[in-house]
Coordinates of C-alpha atoms in Angstrom, one line a residue:
X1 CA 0.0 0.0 0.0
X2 CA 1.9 3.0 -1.1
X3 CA 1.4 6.4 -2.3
X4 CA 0.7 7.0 -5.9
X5 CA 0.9 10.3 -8.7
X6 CA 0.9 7.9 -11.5
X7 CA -1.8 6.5 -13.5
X8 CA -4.8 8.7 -12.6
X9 CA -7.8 8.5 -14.0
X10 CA -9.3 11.0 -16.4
X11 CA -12.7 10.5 -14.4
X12 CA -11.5 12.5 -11.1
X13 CA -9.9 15.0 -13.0
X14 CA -13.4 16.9 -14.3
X15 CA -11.7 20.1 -15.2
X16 CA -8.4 18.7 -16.8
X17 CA -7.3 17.4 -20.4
X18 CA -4.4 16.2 -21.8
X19 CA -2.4 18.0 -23.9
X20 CA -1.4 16.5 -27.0
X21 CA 1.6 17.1 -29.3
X22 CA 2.1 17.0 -32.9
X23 CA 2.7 14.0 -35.2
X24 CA 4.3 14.2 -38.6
X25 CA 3.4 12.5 -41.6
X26 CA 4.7 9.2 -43.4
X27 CA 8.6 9.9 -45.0
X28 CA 9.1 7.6 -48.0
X29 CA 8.6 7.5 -51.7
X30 CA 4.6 8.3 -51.1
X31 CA 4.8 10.7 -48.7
X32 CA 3.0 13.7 -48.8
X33 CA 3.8 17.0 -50.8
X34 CA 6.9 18.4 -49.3
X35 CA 7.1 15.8 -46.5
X36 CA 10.5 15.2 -44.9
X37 CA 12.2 12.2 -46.6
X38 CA 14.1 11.7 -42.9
X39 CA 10.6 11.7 -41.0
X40 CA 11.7 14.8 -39.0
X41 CA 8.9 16.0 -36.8
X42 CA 8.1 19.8 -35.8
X43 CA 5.7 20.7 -32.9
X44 CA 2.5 22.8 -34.1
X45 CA -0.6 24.1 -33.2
X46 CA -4.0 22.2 -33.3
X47 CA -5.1 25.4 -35.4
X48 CA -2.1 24.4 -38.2
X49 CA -3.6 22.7 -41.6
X50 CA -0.8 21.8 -44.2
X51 CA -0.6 23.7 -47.2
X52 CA 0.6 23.2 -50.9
X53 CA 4.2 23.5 -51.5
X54 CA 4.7 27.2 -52.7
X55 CA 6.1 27.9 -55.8
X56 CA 9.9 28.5 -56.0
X57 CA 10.8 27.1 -52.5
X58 CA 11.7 24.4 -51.1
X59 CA 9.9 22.2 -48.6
X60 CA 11.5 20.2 -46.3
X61 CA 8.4 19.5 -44.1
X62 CA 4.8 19.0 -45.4
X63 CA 4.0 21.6 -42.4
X64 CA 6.5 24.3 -43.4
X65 CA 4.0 26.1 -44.8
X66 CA 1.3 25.4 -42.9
X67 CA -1.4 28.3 -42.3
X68 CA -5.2 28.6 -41.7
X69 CA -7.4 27.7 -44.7
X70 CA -8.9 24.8 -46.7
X71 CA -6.5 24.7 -49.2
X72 CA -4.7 22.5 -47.1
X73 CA -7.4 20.0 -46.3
X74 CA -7.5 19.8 -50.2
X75 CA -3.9 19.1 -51.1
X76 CA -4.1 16.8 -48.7
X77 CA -7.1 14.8 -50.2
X78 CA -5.9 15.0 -53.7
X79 CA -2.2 13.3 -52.9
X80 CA -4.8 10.6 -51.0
X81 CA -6.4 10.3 -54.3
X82 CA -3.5 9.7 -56.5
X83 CA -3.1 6.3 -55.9
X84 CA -5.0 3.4 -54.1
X85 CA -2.9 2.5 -51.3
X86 CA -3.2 6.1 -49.5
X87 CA -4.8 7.2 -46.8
X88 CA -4.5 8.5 -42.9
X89 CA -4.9 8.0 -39.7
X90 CA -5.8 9.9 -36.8
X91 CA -3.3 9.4 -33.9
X92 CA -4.1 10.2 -30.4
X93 CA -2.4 10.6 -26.9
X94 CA -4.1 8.7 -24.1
X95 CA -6.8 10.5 -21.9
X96 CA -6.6 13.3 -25.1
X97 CA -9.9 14.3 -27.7
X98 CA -7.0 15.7 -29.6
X99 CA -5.8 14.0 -32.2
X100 CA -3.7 14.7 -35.8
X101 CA -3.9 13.5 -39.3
X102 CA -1.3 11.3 -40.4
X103 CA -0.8 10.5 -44.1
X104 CA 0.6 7.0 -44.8
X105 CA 0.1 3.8 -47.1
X106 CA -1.3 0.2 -46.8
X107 CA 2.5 -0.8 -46.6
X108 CA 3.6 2.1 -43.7
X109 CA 4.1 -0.4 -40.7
X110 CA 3.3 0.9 -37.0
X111 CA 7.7 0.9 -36.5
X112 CA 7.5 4.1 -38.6
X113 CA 4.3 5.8 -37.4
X114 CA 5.5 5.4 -33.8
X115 CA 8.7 7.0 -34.6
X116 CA 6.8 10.2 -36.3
X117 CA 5.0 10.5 -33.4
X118 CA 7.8 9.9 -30.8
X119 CA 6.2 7.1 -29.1
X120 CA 6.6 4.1 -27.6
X121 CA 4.0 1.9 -28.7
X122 CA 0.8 2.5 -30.9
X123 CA -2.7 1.1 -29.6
X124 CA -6.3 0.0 -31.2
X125 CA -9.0 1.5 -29.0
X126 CA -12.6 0.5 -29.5
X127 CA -15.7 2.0 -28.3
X128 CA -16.8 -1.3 -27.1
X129 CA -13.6 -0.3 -24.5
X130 CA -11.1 -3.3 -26.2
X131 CA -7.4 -2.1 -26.3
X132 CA -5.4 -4.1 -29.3
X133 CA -1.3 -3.3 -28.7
X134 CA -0.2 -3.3 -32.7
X135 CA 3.0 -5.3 -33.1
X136 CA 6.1 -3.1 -34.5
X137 CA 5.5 -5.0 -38.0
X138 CA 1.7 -4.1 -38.6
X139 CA 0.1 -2.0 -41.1
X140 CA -2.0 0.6 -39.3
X141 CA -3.9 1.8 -42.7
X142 CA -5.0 -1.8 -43.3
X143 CA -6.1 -2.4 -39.7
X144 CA -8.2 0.7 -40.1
X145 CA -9.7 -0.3 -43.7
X146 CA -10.7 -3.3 -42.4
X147 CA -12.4 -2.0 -39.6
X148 CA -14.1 0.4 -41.7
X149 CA -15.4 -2.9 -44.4
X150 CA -16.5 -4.4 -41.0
X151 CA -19.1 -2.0 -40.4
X152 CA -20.3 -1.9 -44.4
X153 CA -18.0 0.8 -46.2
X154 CA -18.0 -0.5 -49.8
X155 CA -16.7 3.1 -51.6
X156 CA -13.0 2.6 -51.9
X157 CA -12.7 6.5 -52.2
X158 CA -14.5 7.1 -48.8
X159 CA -12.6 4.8 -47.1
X160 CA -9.5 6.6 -48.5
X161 CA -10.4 9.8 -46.8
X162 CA -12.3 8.8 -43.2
X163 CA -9.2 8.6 -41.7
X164 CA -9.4 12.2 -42.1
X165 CA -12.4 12.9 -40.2
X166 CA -12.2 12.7 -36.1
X167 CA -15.6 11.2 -35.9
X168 CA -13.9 7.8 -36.7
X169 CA -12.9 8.5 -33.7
X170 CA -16.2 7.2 -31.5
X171 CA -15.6 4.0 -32.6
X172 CA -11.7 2.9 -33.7
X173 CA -8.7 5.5 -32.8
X174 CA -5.1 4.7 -32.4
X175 CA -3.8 6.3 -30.0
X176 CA 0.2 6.2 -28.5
X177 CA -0.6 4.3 -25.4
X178 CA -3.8 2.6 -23.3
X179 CA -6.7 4.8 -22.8
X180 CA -6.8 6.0 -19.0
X181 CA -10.3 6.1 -17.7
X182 CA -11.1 2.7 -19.6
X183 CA -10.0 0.2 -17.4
X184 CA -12.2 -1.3 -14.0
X185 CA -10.0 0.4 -11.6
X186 CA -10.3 3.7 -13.1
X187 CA -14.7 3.2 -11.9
X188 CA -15.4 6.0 -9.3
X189 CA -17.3 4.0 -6.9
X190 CA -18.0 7.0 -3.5
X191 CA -16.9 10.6 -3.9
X192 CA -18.5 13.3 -1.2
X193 CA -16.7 16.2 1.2
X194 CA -15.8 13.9 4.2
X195 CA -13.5 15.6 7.4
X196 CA -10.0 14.0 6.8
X197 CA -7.0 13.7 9.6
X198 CA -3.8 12.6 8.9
X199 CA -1.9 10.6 11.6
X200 CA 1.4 11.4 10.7
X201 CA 1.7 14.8 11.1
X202 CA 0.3 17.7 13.6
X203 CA -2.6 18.6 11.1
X204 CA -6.1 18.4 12.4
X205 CA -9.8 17.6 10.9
X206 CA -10.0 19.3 7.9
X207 CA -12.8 19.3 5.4
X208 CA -11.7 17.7 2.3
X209 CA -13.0 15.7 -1.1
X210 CA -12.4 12.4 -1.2
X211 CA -12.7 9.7 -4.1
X212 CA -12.6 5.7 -4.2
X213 CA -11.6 4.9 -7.1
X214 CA -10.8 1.4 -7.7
X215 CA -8.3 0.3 -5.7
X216 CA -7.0 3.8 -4.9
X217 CA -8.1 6.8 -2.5
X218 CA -7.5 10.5 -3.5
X219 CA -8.1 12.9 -1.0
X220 CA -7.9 16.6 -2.3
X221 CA -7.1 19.1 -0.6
X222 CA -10.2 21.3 -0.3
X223 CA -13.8 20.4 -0.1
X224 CA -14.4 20.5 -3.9
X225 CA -12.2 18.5 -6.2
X226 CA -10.1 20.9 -7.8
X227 CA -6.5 20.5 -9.3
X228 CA -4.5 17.4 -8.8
X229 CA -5.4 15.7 -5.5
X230 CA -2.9 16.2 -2.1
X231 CA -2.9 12.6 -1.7
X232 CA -3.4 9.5 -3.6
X233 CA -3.5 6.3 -1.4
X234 CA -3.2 2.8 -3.0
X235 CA -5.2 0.4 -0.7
X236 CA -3.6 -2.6 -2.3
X237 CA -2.3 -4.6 0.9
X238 CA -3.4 -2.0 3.0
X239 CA -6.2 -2.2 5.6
X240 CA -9.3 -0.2 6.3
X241 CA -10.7 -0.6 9.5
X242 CA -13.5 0.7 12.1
X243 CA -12.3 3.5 14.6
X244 CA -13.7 5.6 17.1
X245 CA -12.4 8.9 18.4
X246 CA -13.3 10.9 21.0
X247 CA -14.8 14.1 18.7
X248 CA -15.5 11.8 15.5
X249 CA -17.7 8.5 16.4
X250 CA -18.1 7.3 12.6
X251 CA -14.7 6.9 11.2
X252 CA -12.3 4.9 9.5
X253 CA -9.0 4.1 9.3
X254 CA -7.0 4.2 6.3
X255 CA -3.5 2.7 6.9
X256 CA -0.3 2.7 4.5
X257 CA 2.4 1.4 4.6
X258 CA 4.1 4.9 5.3
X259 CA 0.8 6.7 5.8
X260 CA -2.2 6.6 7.6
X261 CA -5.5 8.7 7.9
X262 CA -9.0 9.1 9.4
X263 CA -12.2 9.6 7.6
X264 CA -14.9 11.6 9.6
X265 CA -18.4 10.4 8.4
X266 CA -22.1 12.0 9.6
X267 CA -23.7 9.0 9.9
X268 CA -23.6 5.1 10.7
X269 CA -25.3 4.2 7.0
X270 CA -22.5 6.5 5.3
X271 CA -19.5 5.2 7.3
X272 CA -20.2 1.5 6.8
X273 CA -21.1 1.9 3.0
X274 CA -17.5 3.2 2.9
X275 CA -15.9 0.5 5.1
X276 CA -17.9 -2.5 3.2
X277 CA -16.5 -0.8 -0.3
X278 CA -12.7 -0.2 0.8
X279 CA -12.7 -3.7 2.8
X280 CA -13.7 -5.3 -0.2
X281 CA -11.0 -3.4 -2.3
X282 CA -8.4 -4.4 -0.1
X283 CA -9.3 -8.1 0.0
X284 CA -10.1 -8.3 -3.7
X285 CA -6.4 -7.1 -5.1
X286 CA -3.6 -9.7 -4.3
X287 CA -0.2 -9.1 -5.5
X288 CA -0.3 -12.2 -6.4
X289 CA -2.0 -15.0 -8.1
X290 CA -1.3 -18.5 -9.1
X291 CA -3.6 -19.8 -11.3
X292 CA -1.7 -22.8 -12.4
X293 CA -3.0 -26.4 -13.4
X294 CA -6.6 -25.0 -14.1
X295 CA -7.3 -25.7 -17.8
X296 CA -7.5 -22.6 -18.4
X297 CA -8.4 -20.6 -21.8
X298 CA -8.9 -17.2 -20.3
X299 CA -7.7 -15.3 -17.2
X300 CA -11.0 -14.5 -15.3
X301 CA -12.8 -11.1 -16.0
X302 CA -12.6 -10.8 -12.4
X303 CA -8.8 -10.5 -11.8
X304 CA -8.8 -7.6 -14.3
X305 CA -10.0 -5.8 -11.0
X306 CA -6.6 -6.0 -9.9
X307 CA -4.4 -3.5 -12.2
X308 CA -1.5 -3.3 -9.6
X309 CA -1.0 -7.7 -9.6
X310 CA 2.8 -7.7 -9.6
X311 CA 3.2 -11.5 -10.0
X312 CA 0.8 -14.0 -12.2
X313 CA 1.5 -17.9 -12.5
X314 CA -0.6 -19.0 -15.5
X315 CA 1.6 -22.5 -16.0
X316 CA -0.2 -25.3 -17.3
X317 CA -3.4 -24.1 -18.8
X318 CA -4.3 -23.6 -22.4
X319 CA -4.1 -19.9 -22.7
X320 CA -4.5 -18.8 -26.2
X321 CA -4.4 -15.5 -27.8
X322 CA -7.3 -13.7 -29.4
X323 CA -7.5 -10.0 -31.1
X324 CA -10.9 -10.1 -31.6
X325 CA -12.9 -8.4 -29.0
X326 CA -15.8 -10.1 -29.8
X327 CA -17.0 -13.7 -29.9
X328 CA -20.2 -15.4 -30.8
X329 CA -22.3 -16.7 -28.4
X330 CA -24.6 -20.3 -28.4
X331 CA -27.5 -18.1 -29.5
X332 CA -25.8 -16.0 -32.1
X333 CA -25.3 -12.8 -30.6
X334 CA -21.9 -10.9 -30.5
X335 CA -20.1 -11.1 -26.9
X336 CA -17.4 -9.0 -25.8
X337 CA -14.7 -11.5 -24.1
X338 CA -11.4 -10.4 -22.1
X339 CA -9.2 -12.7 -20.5
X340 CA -6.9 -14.2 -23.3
X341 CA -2.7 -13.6 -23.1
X342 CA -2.6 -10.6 -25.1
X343 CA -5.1 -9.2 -22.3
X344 CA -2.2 -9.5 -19.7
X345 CA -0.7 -6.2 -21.1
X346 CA -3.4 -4.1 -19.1
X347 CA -1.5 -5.6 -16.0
X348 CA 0.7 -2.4 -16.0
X349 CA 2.7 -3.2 -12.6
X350 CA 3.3 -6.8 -13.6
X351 CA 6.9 -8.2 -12.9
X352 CA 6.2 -11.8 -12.8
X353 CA 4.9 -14.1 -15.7
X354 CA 4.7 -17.7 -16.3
X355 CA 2.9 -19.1 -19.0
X356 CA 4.9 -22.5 -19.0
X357 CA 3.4 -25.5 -20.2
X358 CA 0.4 -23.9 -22.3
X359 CA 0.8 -25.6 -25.9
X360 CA 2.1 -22.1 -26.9
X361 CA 3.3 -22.0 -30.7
X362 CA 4.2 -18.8 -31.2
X363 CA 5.8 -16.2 -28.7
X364 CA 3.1 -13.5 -27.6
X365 CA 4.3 -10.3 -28.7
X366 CA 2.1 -8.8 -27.0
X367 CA 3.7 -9.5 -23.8
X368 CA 6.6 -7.1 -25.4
X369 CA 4.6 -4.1 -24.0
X370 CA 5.0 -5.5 -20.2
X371 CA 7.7 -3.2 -19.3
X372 CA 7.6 -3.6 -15.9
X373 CA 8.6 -7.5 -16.5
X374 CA 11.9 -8.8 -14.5
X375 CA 11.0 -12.2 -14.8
X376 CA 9.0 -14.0 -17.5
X377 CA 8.7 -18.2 -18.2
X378 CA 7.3 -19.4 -21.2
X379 CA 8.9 -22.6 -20.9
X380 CA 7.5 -25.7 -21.8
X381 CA 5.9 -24.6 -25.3
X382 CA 6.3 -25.2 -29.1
X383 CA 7.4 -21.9 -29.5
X384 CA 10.1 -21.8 -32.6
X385 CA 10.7 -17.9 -32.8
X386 CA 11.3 -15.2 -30.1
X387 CA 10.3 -11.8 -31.7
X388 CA 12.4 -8.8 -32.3
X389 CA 10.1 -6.6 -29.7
X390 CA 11.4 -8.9 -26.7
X391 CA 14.3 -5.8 -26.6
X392 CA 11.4 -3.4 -25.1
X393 CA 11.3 -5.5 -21.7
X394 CA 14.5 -3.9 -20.5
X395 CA 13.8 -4.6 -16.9
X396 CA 13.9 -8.6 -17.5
X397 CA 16.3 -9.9 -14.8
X398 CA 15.3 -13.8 -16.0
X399 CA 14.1 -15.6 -19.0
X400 CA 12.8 -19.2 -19.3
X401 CA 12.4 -20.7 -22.7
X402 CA 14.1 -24.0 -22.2
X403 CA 12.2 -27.0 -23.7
X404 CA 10.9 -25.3 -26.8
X405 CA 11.9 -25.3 -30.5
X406 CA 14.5 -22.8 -30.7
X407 CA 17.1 -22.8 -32.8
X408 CA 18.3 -19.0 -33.0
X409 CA 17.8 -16.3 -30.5
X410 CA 16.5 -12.6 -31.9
X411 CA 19.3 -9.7 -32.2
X412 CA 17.0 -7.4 -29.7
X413 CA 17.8 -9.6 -27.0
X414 CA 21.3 -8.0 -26.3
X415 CA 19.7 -5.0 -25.2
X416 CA 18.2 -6.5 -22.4
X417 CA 21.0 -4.9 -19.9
X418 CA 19.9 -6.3 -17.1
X419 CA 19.4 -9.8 -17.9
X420 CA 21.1 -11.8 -15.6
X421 CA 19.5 -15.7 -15.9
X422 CA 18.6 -17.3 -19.6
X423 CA 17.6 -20.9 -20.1
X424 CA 18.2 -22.7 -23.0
X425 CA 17.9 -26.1 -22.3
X426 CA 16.2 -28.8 -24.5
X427 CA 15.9 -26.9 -27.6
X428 CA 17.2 -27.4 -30.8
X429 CA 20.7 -25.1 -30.6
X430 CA 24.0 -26.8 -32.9
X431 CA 25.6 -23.8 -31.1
X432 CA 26.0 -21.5 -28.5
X433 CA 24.2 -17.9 -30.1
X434 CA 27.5 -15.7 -30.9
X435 CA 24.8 -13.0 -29.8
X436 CA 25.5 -14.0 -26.0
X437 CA 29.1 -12.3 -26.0
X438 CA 27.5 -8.8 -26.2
X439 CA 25.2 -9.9 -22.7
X440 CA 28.0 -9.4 -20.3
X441 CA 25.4 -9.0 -17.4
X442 CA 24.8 -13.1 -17.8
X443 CA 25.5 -14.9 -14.7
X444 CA 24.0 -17.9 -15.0
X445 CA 23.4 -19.3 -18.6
X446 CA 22.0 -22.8 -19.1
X447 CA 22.7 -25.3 -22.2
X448 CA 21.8 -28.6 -21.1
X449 CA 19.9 -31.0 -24.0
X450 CA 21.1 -29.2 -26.9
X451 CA 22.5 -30.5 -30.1
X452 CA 26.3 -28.3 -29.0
X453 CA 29.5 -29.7 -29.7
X454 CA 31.4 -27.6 -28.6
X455 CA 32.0 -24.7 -26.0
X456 CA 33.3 -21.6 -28.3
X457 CA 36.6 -20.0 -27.7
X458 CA 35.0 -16.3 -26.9
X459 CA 33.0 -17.3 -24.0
X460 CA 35.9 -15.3 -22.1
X461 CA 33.4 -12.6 -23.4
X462 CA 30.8 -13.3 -20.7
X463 CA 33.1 -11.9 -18.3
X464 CA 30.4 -12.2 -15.2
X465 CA 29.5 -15.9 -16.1
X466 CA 28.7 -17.6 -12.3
X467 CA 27.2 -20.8 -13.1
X468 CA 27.5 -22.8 -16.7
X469 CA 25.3 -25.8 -17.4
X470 CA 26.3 -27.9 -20.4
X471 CA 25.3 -31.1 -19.5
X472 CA 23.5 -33.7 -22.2
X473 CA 25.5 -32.0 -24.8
X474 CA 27.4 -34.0 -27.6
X475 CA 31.1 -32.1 -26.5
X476 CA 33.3 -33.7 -29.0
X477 CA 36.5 -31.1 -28.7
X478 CA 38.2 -29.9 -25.5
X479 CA 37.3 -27.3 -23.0
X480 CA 38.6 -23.9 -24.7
X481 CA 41.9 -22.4 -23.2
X482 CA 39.6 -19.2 -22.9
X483 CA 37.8 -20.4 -20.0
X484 CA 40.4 -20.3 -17.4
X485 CA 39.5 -16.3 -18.0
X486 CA 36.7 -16.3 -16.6
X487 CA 36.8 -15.3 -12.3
X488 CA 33.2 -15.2 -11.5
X489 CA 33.0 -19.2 -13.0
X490 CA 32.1 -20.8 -9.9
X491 CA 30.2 -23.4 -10.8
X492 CA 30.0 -26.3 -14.3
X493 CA 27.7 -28.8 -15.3
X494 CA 29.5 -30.8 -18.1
X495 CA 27.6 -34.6 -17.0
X496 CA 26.9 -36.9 -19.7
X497 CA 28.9 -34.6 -22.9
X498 CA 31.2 -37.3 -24.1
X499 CA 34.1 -35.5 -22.5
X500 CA 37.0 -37.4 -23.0
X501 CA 39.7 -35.1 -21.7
X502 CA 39.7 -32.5 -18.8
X503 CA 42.1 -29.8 -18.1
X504 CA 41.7 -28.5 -14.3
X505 CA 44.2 -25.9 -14.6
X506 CA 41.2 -24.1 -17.4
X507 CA 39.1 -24.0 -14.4
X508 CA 41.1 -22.5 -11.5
X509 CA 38.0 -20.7 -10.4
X510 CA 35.3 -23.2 -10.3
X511 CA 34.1 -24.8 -6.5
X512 CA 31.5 -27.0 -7.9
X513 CA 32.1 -29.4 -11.2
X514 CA 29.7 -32.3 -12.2
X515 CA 31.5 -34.1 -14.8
X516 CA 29.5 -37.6 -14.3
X517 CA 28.6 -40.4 -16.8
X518 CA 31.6 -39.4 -19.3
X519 CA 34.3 -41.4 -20.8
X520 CA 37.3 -39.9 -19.4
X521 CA 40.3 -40.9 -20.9
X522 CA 42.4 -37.9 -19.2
X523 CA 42.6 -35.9 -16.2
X524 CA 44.7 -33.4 -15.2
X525 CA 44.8 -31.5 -12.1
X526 CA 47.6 -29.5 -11.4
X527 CA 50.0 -27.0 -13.9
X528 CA 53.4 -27.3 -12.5
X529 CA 56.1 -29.5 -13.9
X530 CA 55.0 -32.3 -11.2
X531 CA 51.5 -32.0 -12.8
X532 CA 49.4 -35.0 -12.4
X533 CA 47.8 -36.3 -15.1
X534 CA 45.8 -39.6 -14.9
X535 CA 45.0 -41.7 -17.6
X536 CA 41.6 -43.8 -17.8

């Protein structure tokens, strides 16, 4: 239970909108009259409409020239019109009813849009309330013609240009980021004037506006909810109990883990509604859930309650993915369903994942948008391919993928700085990935059940290496001369390689070895010129 700024919802803020900056317009061979080949990107005003390129100057932005006028609006149509595969989109910023025009084709991808618009990610939102994360390789323009087929559009040239219009908008936007004030938590549930105390400081009753919100209390710091509030409480963990105080009968207590208060109520009615909603917030939001071993499909609708879970076992179900937001039902109807794995990414605060043992053929990538991730297991699957986007979780400590199909790991993955545990073992690797050199935070790196026959020379490149696991590998050449430059190696698992010869003096560093169910032929222990060396 902790105090919060981040994440608040656009519900409590009546008075306040987001402010929204400028996107520029698609840089290639189609682009736009004028538009910057390099994609550079100016700031402008909401009032700005581009204009034609003006005759004897060069335009190095389609927004150079922009000015007031309809001019713009038409050049903008016509270079739609010239060919086919042109249209735009409307891009968004979360909580924001501002939005920009951005010219692209049917074969921009979302990489490129993203960049224009200095993002991070881009983001389907319905007005059903579904949130669709687009991977990095998707075509935004297709997604949005397809929508726009969906609901009966036929005219190609119409379809073209309602990207233009915001009242798309109502019903499909994209905008950089989930929507706040969509989610469960962000439901206002009590908000009144209630006399607040804080028992942490010298401060007495004061008359203040308070709002449950989800799992979270903001208490403002007059009696009307104006501004930003003077303190947000997250009642995760926390407790809320009955107290009574010698000038306030009705009242509860609000403890945190570093702060505690005291809500004044009038009445009996009003101070137990408020106790029976906070006691059931508090009890309904775990940190953690295990959920393993359940047959699963779908993560209950329920746990979606909980947008601060931190840690989520989902091993040995059947989770599946699903990007529609709709499903039909026995009698025909259209139902909206959440719950499937590329749901998980409204879990903002989540830093444990396992989906191990769930029949998974492909990697989700839309688990590439779980920042917060240290450590994430999706072990036990078919999966053949790790994406490209597994380089945005750059907080992943550990990484399970051992008995899958892999025979290659992704370039992306040497960004991930702080990775300190990968498994590899019992996929389909002739070799150790050269990509592992540049990962010098490794520590513990596991090979076992491979198809390896051989430890390369530049392992020495792994310079914190603690524990190396090689075992039921096919080792058919020496240990590399290169190992005995590794300090931190503490601990190897060559059992069952086909070693035949052993050096100890490459291993001056290493406490515990496991060279079992070999055929030795050689052994030797010591470097000096009365070296033993033992012969099998």
């Amino acid at each position: 239970m902790e105090m919060s700024w981040s994440h608040t919802p656009s519900s409590v803020w009546w008075a306040l909108e987001a402010s929204s900056s400028g996107v520029s317009l698609e840089g290639d061979q189609n682009s736009p009259p004028g538009a910057d080949p390099h994609g550079s990107m100016r700031a402008r005003s909401p009032t700005l409409r581009p204009r034609p390129q003006m005759p004897g100057k060069e335009v190095t932005n389609f927004y150079d020239y922009a000015g007031e006028g309809e001019e713009g609006e038409e050049d903008t149509e016509e270079w739609i019109l010239q060919q086919p595969n042109r249209g735009a989109i409307r891009v968004y910023q979360p909580g924001s009813t501002y939005s920009e025009p951005v010219c692209c084709t049917t074969d921009t991808t979302a990489d490129t849009i993203i960049a224009r618009c200095l993002a991070k990610e881009l983001v389907v939102h319905y007005g059903s309330g579904q949130n669709q994360w687009i991977r990095f390789d998707q075509k935004p323009l297709e997604i949005q013609n397809g929508f726009l087929r969906s609901l009966g559009y036929t005219d190609p040239r119409r379809i073209q240009l309602e990207g233009l219009s915001s009242d798309l908008g109502h019903l499909f936007r994209f905008v950089t980021g989930y929507e706040q004030g969509k989610r469960p938590e962000d439901k206002v549930q009590l908000a009144c004037p209630l006399r607040v105390k804080e028992m942490t400081g010298l401060s007495g009753w004061n008359k203040r506006f308070c709002v449950l919100c989800g799992a979270r209390l903001f208490i403002f710091s007059t009696s009307r909810p104006k501004g930003k509030p003077a303190l947000v409480l997250d009642l995760t963990g926390g407790k809320v109990l009955e107290h009574k105080s010698k000038k306030s009968y009705y009242c509860v207590r609000v403890s945190a883990s570093r702060r505690e208060v005291l809500l004044s109520f009038d009445s009996r009615m009003e101070q137990s509604r408020w106790l029976e909603r906070a006691a059931k917030v508090v009890s309904k939001h775990p940190l953690e859930a295990n959920l393993s071993g359940n047959s699963l499909q779908r993560v209950p609708k329920y746990f979606f309650l909980n947008y601060y879970l931190v840690a989520l076992n989902l091993s040995r179900n059947f989770m599946k993915e699903n990007y529609s937001h709709t499903v039909s039902s026995r009698l025909g109807s259209k139902v909206r369903v959440i719950g499937w794995i590329n749901n998980l990414a409204y879990f903002r605060h989540l830093v444990s994942l396992s989906l191990s043992g769930n029949q998974l053929e492909q990697f989700p990538v839309s688990l590439c948008t779980l920042f917060t991730l240290q450590e994430l297991d999706i072990s036990c699957n078919r999966i053949k391919v790790i994406p490209q986007e597994i380089q945005r979780l750059t907080n992943l400590t550990t990484l399970l993928l051992h008995s899958n199909h892999l025979t290659s790991l992704p370039r992306g993955l040497v960004d991930l700085r702080r990775l300190t545990t990968l498994v590899l073992a019992f996929n389909r690797f002739i070799e150790l990935p050269p990509l592992l050199k540049e990962v010098p935070s490794l520590s513990t790196l596991i090979m076992s059940g491979n198809n390896i026959s051989s430890i390369p020379e530049d392992i020495s490149l792994i310079e914190n290496l603690r524990h190396l696991d090689y075992r039921l590998n096919q080792l058919k050449s020496r240990l590399p001369s290169s190992t005995q430059e590794l300090p931190a190696l503490s601990r190897l698992n060559l059992r069952g390689t086909d070693i035949r010869e052993l050096d100890m003096k490459l291993l001056p560093f290493v406490e515990d070895l496991n060279c079992s169910d070999n055929k030795l032929k050689s052994l030797t222990l010591y470097e000096s010129p009365s070296a033993y060396t033992d012969s099998f």
